[in-house]
mmCIF file of C-alpha atoms in Angstrom:
data_model
loop_
_atom_site.group_PDB
_atom_site.id
_atom_site.type_symbol
_atom_site.label_atom_id
_atom_site.label_comp_id
_atom_site.label_asym_id
_atom_site.label_seq_id
_atom_site.Cartn_x
_atom_site.Cartn_y
_atom_site.Cartn_z
ATOM 1 C CA MET A 1 -16.504 12.381 -5.381
ATOM 2 C CA LEU A 2 -13.499 14.712 -5.489
ATOM 3 C CA VAL A 3 -12.317 15.854 -8.928
ATOM 4 C CA GLY A 4 -15.944 15.550 -10.009
ATOM 5 C CA HIS A 5 -16.696 18.575 -7.814
ATOM 6 C CA PHE A 6 -13.744 20.471 -9.265
ATOM 7 C CA ALA A 7 -15.055 19.563 -12.711
ATOM 8 C CA ALA A 8 -18.489 20.936 -11.804
ATOM 9 C CA SER A 9 -16.916 24.270 -10.862
ATOM 10 C CA MET A 10 -15.105 24.469 -14.215
ATOM 11 C CA MET A 11 -18.316 23.611 -16.049
ATOM 12 C CA ALA A 12 -20.149 26.341 -14.121
ATOM 13 C CA LYS A 13 -17.434 28.814 -15.103
ATOM 14 C CA ARG A 14 -17.771 27.661 -18.713
ATOM 15 C CA ILE A 15 -21.544 28.212 -18.580
ATOM 16 C CA GLU A 16 -21.276 31.641 -16.948
ATOM 17 C CA PRO A 17 -17.883 33.305 -17.607
ATOM 18 C CA ARG A 18 -18.840 36.417 -15.607
ATOM 19 C CA VAL A 19 -18.679 34.449 -12.342
ATOM 20 C CA SER A 20 -15.183 33.928 -10.944
ATOM 21 C CA LEU A 21 -13.768 30.390 -11.042
ATOM 22 C CA GLY A 22 -13.044 30.872 -7.341
ATOM 23 C CA THR A 23 -16.704 31.506 -6.617
ATOM 24 C CA THR A 24 -17.881 28.518 -8.659
ATOM 25 C CA MET A 25 -15.247 26.384 -6.880
ATOM 26 C CA LEU A 26 -16.494 27.642 -3.514
ATOM 27 C CA ALA A 27 -20.041 26.730 -4.528
ATOM 28 C CA ALA A 28 -19.150 23.255 -5.778
ATOM 29 C CA MET A 29 -17.070 22.497 -2.648
ATOM 30 C CA LEU A 30 -19.263 24.258 -0.065
ATOM 31 C CA PRO A 31 -20.774 21.093 1.521
ATOM 32 C CA ASP A 32 -17.302 19.570 1.963
ATOM 33 C CA LEU A 33 -15.948 22.769 3.493
ATOM 34 C CA LEU A 34 -18.900 22.843 5.892
ATOM 35 C CA TRP A 35 -18.404 19.151 6.672
ATOM 36 C CA THR A 36 -14.798 19.685 7.772
ATOM 37 C CA VAL A 37 -15.871 22.588 10.009
ATOM 38 C CA PHE A 38 -18.779 20.617 11.502
ATOM 39 C CA LEU A 39 -16.528 17.591 12.024
ATOM 40 C CA MET A 40 -13.946 19.675 13.895
ATOM 41 C CA ALA A 41 -16.720 21.263 15.977
ATOM 42 C CA GLY A 42 -18.287 17.905 16.856
ATOM 43 C CA ILE A 43 -21.567 18.770 15.122
ATOM 44 C CA GLU A 44 -21.188 15.956 12.601
ATOM 45 C CA HIS A 45 -19.390 12.653 13.073
ATOM 46 C CA ALA A 46 -17.633 9.916 11.141
ATOM 47 C CA GLU A 47 -15.645 6.774 11.858
ATOM 48 C CA LEU A 48 -12.502 5.365 10.300
ATOM 49 C CA GLN A 49 -12.256 1.679 9.521
ATOM 50 C CA ALA A 50 -9.863 -0.624 7.714
ATOM 51 C CA GLY A 51 -9.838 -0.530 3.939
ATOM 52 C CA LYS A 52 -8.447 1.221 0.890
ATOM 53 C CA GLY A 53 -10.300 4.169 -0.578
ATOM 54 C CA ALA A 54 -12.638 6.650 1.107
ATOM 55 C CA ALA A 55 -15.687 4.589 0.117
ATOM 56 C CA HIS A 56 -14.401 1.825 2.410
ATOM 57 C CA TYR A 57 -12.482 3.532 5.223
ATOM 58 C CA PHE A 58 -14.954 6.373 5.935
ATOM 59 C CA LYS A 59 -18.133 5.473 7.801
ATOM 60 C CA LEU A 60 -20.193 8.657 7.786
ATOM 61 C CA ALA A 61 -22.451 8.602 10.820
ATOM 62 C CA ASP A 62 -24.328 11.897 10.521
ATOM 63 C CA ILE A 63 -23.605 14.363 7.732
ATOM 64 C CA ALA A 64 -27.146 15.568 7.112
ATOM 65 C CA ILE A 65 -26.446 19.198 8.042
ATOM 66 C CA SER A 66 -23.667 19.581 5.506
ATOM 67 C CA HIS A 67 -24.621 16.987 2.900
ATOM 68 C CA SER A 68 -28.353 16.236 2.857
ATOM 69 C CA LEU A 69 -30.390 17.204 -0.181
ATOM 70 C CA LEU A 70 -32.571 19.532 1.879
ATOM 71 C CA MET A 71 -29.689 21.338 3.586
ATOM 72 C CA ASP A 72 -27.631 21.566 0.415
ATOM 73 C CA THR A 73 -30.627 23.321 -1.124
ATOM 74 C CA VAL A 74 -30.568 25.730 1.820
ATOM 75 C CA TRP A 75 -26.806 26.333 1.501
ATOM 76 C CA ALA A 76 -27.254 26.820 -2.251
ATOM 77 C CA ALA A 77 -29.985 29.400 -1.707
ATOM 78 C CA LEU A 78 -27.909 31.279 0.877
ATOM 79 C CA LEU A 79 -24.837 31.460 -1.336
ATOM 80 C CA ALA A 80 -26.892 32.455 -4.374
ATOM 81 C CA ALA A 81 -28.666 35.146 -2.362
ATOM 82 C CA ALA A 82 -25.351 36.501 -1.059
ATOM 83 C CA TYR A 83 -23.955 36.613 -4.586
ATOM 84 C CA TYR A 84 -27.085 38.340 -5.926
ATOM 85 C CA TRP A 85 -26.998 40.889 -3.071
ATOM 86 C CA ARG A 86 -23.375 41.666 -3.928
ATOM 87 C CA ARG A 87 -23.456 41.518 -7.734
ATOM 88 C CA ARG A 88 -27.122 41.993 -8.674
ATOM 89 C CA TYR A 89 -26.687 39.365 -11.388
ATOM 90 C CA PRO A 90 -29.534 36.779 -11.415
ATOM 91 C CA ARG A 91 -27.988 34.371 -13.937
ATOM 92 C CA GLY A 92 -24.783 34.143 -11.921
ATOM 93 C CA ALA A 93 -26.774 33.492 -8.758
ATOM 94 C CA TRP A 94 -28.688 30.643 -10.419
ATOM 95 C CA VAL A 95 -25.467 29.075 -11.712
ATOM 96 C CA LEU A 96 -24.024 29.126 -8.176
ATOM 97 C CA PHE A 97 -27.240 27.629 -6.806
ATOM 98 C CA ALA A 98 -26.923 24.774 -9.280
ATOM 99 C CA ALA A 99 -23.206 24.338 -8.527
ATOM 100 C CA VAL A 100 -23.892 23.811 -4.817
ATOM 101 C CA LEU A 101 -26.686 21.326 -5.554
ATOM 102 C CA SER A 102 -24.399 19.480 -7.965
ATOM 103 C CA HIS A 103 -22.384 18.444 -4.928
ATOM 104 C CA TRP A 104 -25.240 16.298 -3.589
ATOM 105 C CA LEU A 105 -25.958 14.834 -7.016
ATOM 106 C CA LEU A 106 -22.324 13.841 -7.595
ATOM 107 C CA ASP A 107 -22.022 12.410 -4.074
ATOM 108 C CA PHE A 108 -25.246 10.488 -4.715
ATOM 109 C CA VAL A 109 -23.516 8.898 -7.696
ATOM 110 C CA SER A 110 -20.318 8.082 -5.786
ATOM 111 C CA ASN A 111 -21.706 7.043 -2.364
ATOM 112 C CA ARG A 112 -24.546 4.871 -1.068
ATOM 113 C CA GLY A 113 -25.581 6.721 2.076
ATOM 114 C CA MET A 114 -26.443 10.254 1.027
ATOM 115 C CA PRO A 115 -29.097 11.697 3.391
ATOM 116 C CA LEU A 116 -32.183 13.420 2.068
ATOM 117 C CA ALA A 117 -32.892 15.594 5.120
ATOM 118 C CA PRO A 118 -31.780 15.945 8.753
ATOM 119 C CA GLY A 119 -33.656 13.547 10.994
ATOM 120 C CA ALA A 120 -35.431 11.813 8.106
ATOM 121 C CA HIS A 121 -33.273 8.639 8.141
ATOM 122 C CA LEU A 122 -33.738 8.367 4.385
ATOM 123 C CA TYR A 123 -30.635 7.661 2.336
ATOM 124 C CA ALA A 124 -29.823 7.081 -1.320
ATOM 125 C CA GLY A 125 -26.814 6.544 -3.538
ATOM 126 C CA LEU A 126 -25.287 4.483 -6.334
ATOM 127 C CA GLY A 127 -21.894 3.652 -4.808
ATOM 128 C CA LEU A 128 -19.654 4.438 -7.799
ATOM 129 C CA TRP A 129 -16.593 4.812 -5.562
ATOM 130 C CA GLU A 130 -16.832 1.151 -4.554
ATOM 131 C CA SER A 131 -15.443 0.320 -7.999
ATOM 132 C CA ILE A 132 -12.078 1.891 -8.810
ATOM 133 C CA PRO A 133 -12.245 1.063 -12.564
ATOM 134 C CA ALA A 134 -15.755 2.553 -12.881
ATOM 135 C CA THR A 135 -14.658 5.632 -10.947
ATOM 136 C CA LEU A 136 -11.624 6.117 -13.168
ATOM 137 C CA ILE A 137 -13.815 5.907 -16.264
ATOM 138 C CA LEU A 138 -16.837 7.962 -15.162
ATOM 139 C CA GLU A 139 -15.487 10.534 -12.697
ATOM 140 C CA GLY A 140 -12.162 10.676 -14.519
ATOM 141 C CA GLY A 141 -13.969 11.170 -17.807
ATOM 142 C CA PHE A 142 -16.039 14.019 -16.364
ATOM 143 C CA TRP A 143 -12.856 15.617 -14.974
ATOM 144 C CA LEU A 144 -11.112 15.326 -18.352
ATOM 145 C CA LEU A 145 -14.117 16.790 -20.187
ATOM 146 C CA ALA A 146 -14.254 19.767 -17.798
ATOM 147 C CA ILE A 147 -10.526 20.431 -18.225
ATOM 148 C CA ILE A 148 -10.850 20.351 -22.013
ATOM 149 C CA LEU A 149 -13.849 22.694 -22.047
ATOM 150 C CA TYR A 150 -12.268 25.103 -19.550
ATOM 151 C CA THR A 151 -8.923 25.293 -21.385
ATOM 152 C CA ARG A 152 -10.714 25.783 -24.724
ATOM 153 C CA ALA A 153 -12.743 28.643 -23.244
ATOM 154 C CA THR A 154 -9.809 30.390 -21.543
ATOM 155 C CA GLN A 155 -6.216 31.263 -22.312
ATOM 156 C CA PRO A 156 -3.303 32.014 -19.957
ATOM 157 C CA ARG A 157 -2.373 35.651 -19.466
ATOM 158 C CA SER A 158 1.133 34.627 -18.435
ATOM 159 C CA ARG A 159 3.219 31.574 -17.599
ATOM 160 C CA SER A 160 1.469 31.459 -14.219
ATOM 161 C CA GLY A 161 -1.827 30.873 -15.980
ATOM 162 C CA LEU A 162 -0.283 28.012 -17.934
ATOM 163 C CA TYR A 163 2.032 26.194 -15.532
ATOM 164 C CA GLY A 164 0.084 27.146 -12.424
ATOM 165 C CA PHE A 165 -2.989 25.552 -13.929
ATOM 166 C CA TRP A 166 -1.483 22.290 -15.149
ATOM 167 C CA ILE A 167 0.649 21.677 -12.061
ATOM 168 C CA VAL A 168 -2.362 21.965 -9.767
ATOM 169 C CA VAL A 169 -4.512 19.855 -12.102
ATOM 170 C CA ALA A 170 -1.861 17.132 -11.910
ATOM 171 C CA LEU A 171 -1.727 17.398 -8.092
ATOM 172 C CA LEU A 172 -5.525 17.244 -7.821
ATOM 173 C CA THR A 173 -5.603 14.176 -10.047
ATOM 174 C CA GLU A 174 -3.005 12.464 -7.846
ATOM 175 C CA ARG A 175 -4.948 13.355 -4.666
ATOM 176 C CA TRP A 176 -8.122 12.012 -6.250
ATOM 177 C CA TYR A 177 -6.551 8.654 -7.015
ATOM 178 C CA ALA A 178 -5.109 8.457 -3.496
ATOM 179 C CA ASN A 179 -8.586 9.190 -2.156
ATOM 180 C CA ILE A 180 -10.275 6.400 -4.090
ATOM 181 C CA ALA A 181 -7.517 3.784 -3.725
ATOM 182 C CA GLY A 182 -5.211 4.843 -0.884
ATOM 183 C CA PRO A 183 -5.093 4.093 2.866
ATOM 184 C CA PRO A 184 -7.136 5.999 5.476
ATOM 185 C CA PRO A 185 -5.789 9.099 7.268
ATOM 186 C CA PRO A 186 -4.229 8.571 10.713
ATOM 187 C CA ASN A 187 -7.249 9.983 12.567
ATOM 188 C CA LEU A 188 -10.438 11.986 12.027
ATOM 189 C CA ARG A 189 -9.084 15.241 13.436
ATOM 190 C CA THR A 190 -6.179 15.110 11.000
ATOM 191 C CA ALA A 191 -8.636 14.342 8.196
ATOM 192 C CA ALA A 192 -10.888 17.268 9.139
ATOM 193 C CA ILE A 193 -8.082 19.812 9.523
ATOM 194 C CA GLY A 194 -6.273 18.571 6.429
ATOM 195 C CA GLY A 195 -9.493 18.592 4.434
ATOM 196 C CA PHE A 196 -10.349 22.148 5.468
ATOM 197 C CA ILE A 197 -6.880 23.399 4.527
ATOM 198 C CA PHE A 198 -6.912 21.467 1.254
ATOM 199 C CA PHE A 199 -10.349 22.687 0.142
ATOM 200 C CA SER A 200 -9.582 26.264 1.195
ATOM 201 C CA LEU A 201 -6.340 26.258 -0.776
ATOM 202 C CA ILE A 202 -8.127 24.948 -3.865
ATOM 203 C CA VAL A 203 -10.716 27.723 -3.642
ATOM 204 C CA ALA A 204 -7.920 30.308 -3.183
ATOM 205 C CA TRP A 205 -6.055 28.819 -6.165
ATOM 206 C CA ALA A 206 -9.229 29.053 -8.271
ATOM 207 C CA TYR A 207 -9.644 32.763 -7.443
ATOM 208 C CA TRP A 208 -5.993 33.315 -8.395
ATOM 209 C CA MET A 209 -6.351 31.268 -11.587
ATOM 210 C CA ASN A 210 -9.380 33.344 -12.573
ATOM 211 C CA ARG A 211 -7.019 36.342 -12.769
ATOM 212 C CA GLN A 212 -4.322 34.386 -14.592
ATOM 213 C CA ARG A 213 -6.547 33.142 -17.437
ATOM 214 C CA SER A 214 -8.846 35.210 -19.646
ATOM 215 C CA LYS A 215 -11.607 34.375 -22.088
ATOM 216 C CA SER A 216 -10.087 32.892 -25.224
ATOM 217 C CA THR A 217 -10.379 34.487 -28.649
ATOM 218 C CA PRO A 218 -9.624 31.840 -31.293
ATOM 219 C CA THR A 219 -8.469 33.220 -34.614
ATOM 220 C CA GLU A 220 -7.572 30.058 -36.493
ATOM 221 C CA ASN A 221 -9.307 26.818 -37.304
ATOM 222 C CA HIS A 222 -9.859 24.013 -34.833
ATOM 223 C CA GLY A 223 -6.729 22.135 -33.856
ATOM 224 C CA HIS A 224 -4.387 25.017 -34.784
ATOM 225 C CA GLN A 225 -5.550 27.998 -32.774
ATOM 226 C CA SER A 226 -3.646 31.186 -32.029
ATOM 227 C CA TRP A 227 -4.707 33.666 -29.412
ATOM 228 C CA LYS A 228 -4.684 37.444 -29.299
#
C-alpha cells in the first residue's frame, strides 16, 4: 500500500482538522519510515527478486519490529502520547493512534505476509497488490475519495496551496503506479535510502501544505461554491 497510506492521513485530517496534515501524514507513514531506518541499520531485512511490482520483487524477511500489529500498536501509543504531552488534546491523540494502526490494516489488505508480533511467526494478509486491476480500483478509489474529501474540506490560501497540492498528488499517483507495476530498485540500500528520503519529503510537504490550505467556508450551493 502506498497512496492508501497518504489517503489515510488526509482522512484523519478531515476527521480532526485541528491536527496538522503533516502530523497525520507522519502517523500514517510511521511504520514505513521506521522500516527504512531499520533496513539501513541491518535490524530488519528484505530480499529483491525478479518481477514487476513491489508485491513480487520484495521478499520481506523480518519486518516485525516496524510492521507487526503488536509493534504498530506500540508505535501508535508512543506517537499519540507524545502528541498529547505536547498539545494536551485527547481527540487529536486518538486520531493519530488510529492513523498509525491504519498502516497495518492497509498493508494487511495489500500484502500476504503481515506479521502479528515479533517472534510469533504468525502472518496474515489478503494480497491485493498481486492484482494490478484490483489495486487500481480499490486503493485508487480510496485515494480518489480522500482527495475529494480533503479538497472539499480545505481551500488554498494562495497559488502554492493550489498548484503545490495538485502537482504533488500527480507525482504521488505516478510513484504509486510505478510501485505496483514497475521494475525493482537496483539494490536494497538504494531502496532504503530512497524510501527514507521520499517518505520524509512527503511528510515535510504535508506540513507545508497544512499552512497553504485553510478550512473551507462554502457560501454557495453544491457544485458552484465560492470561498471567502
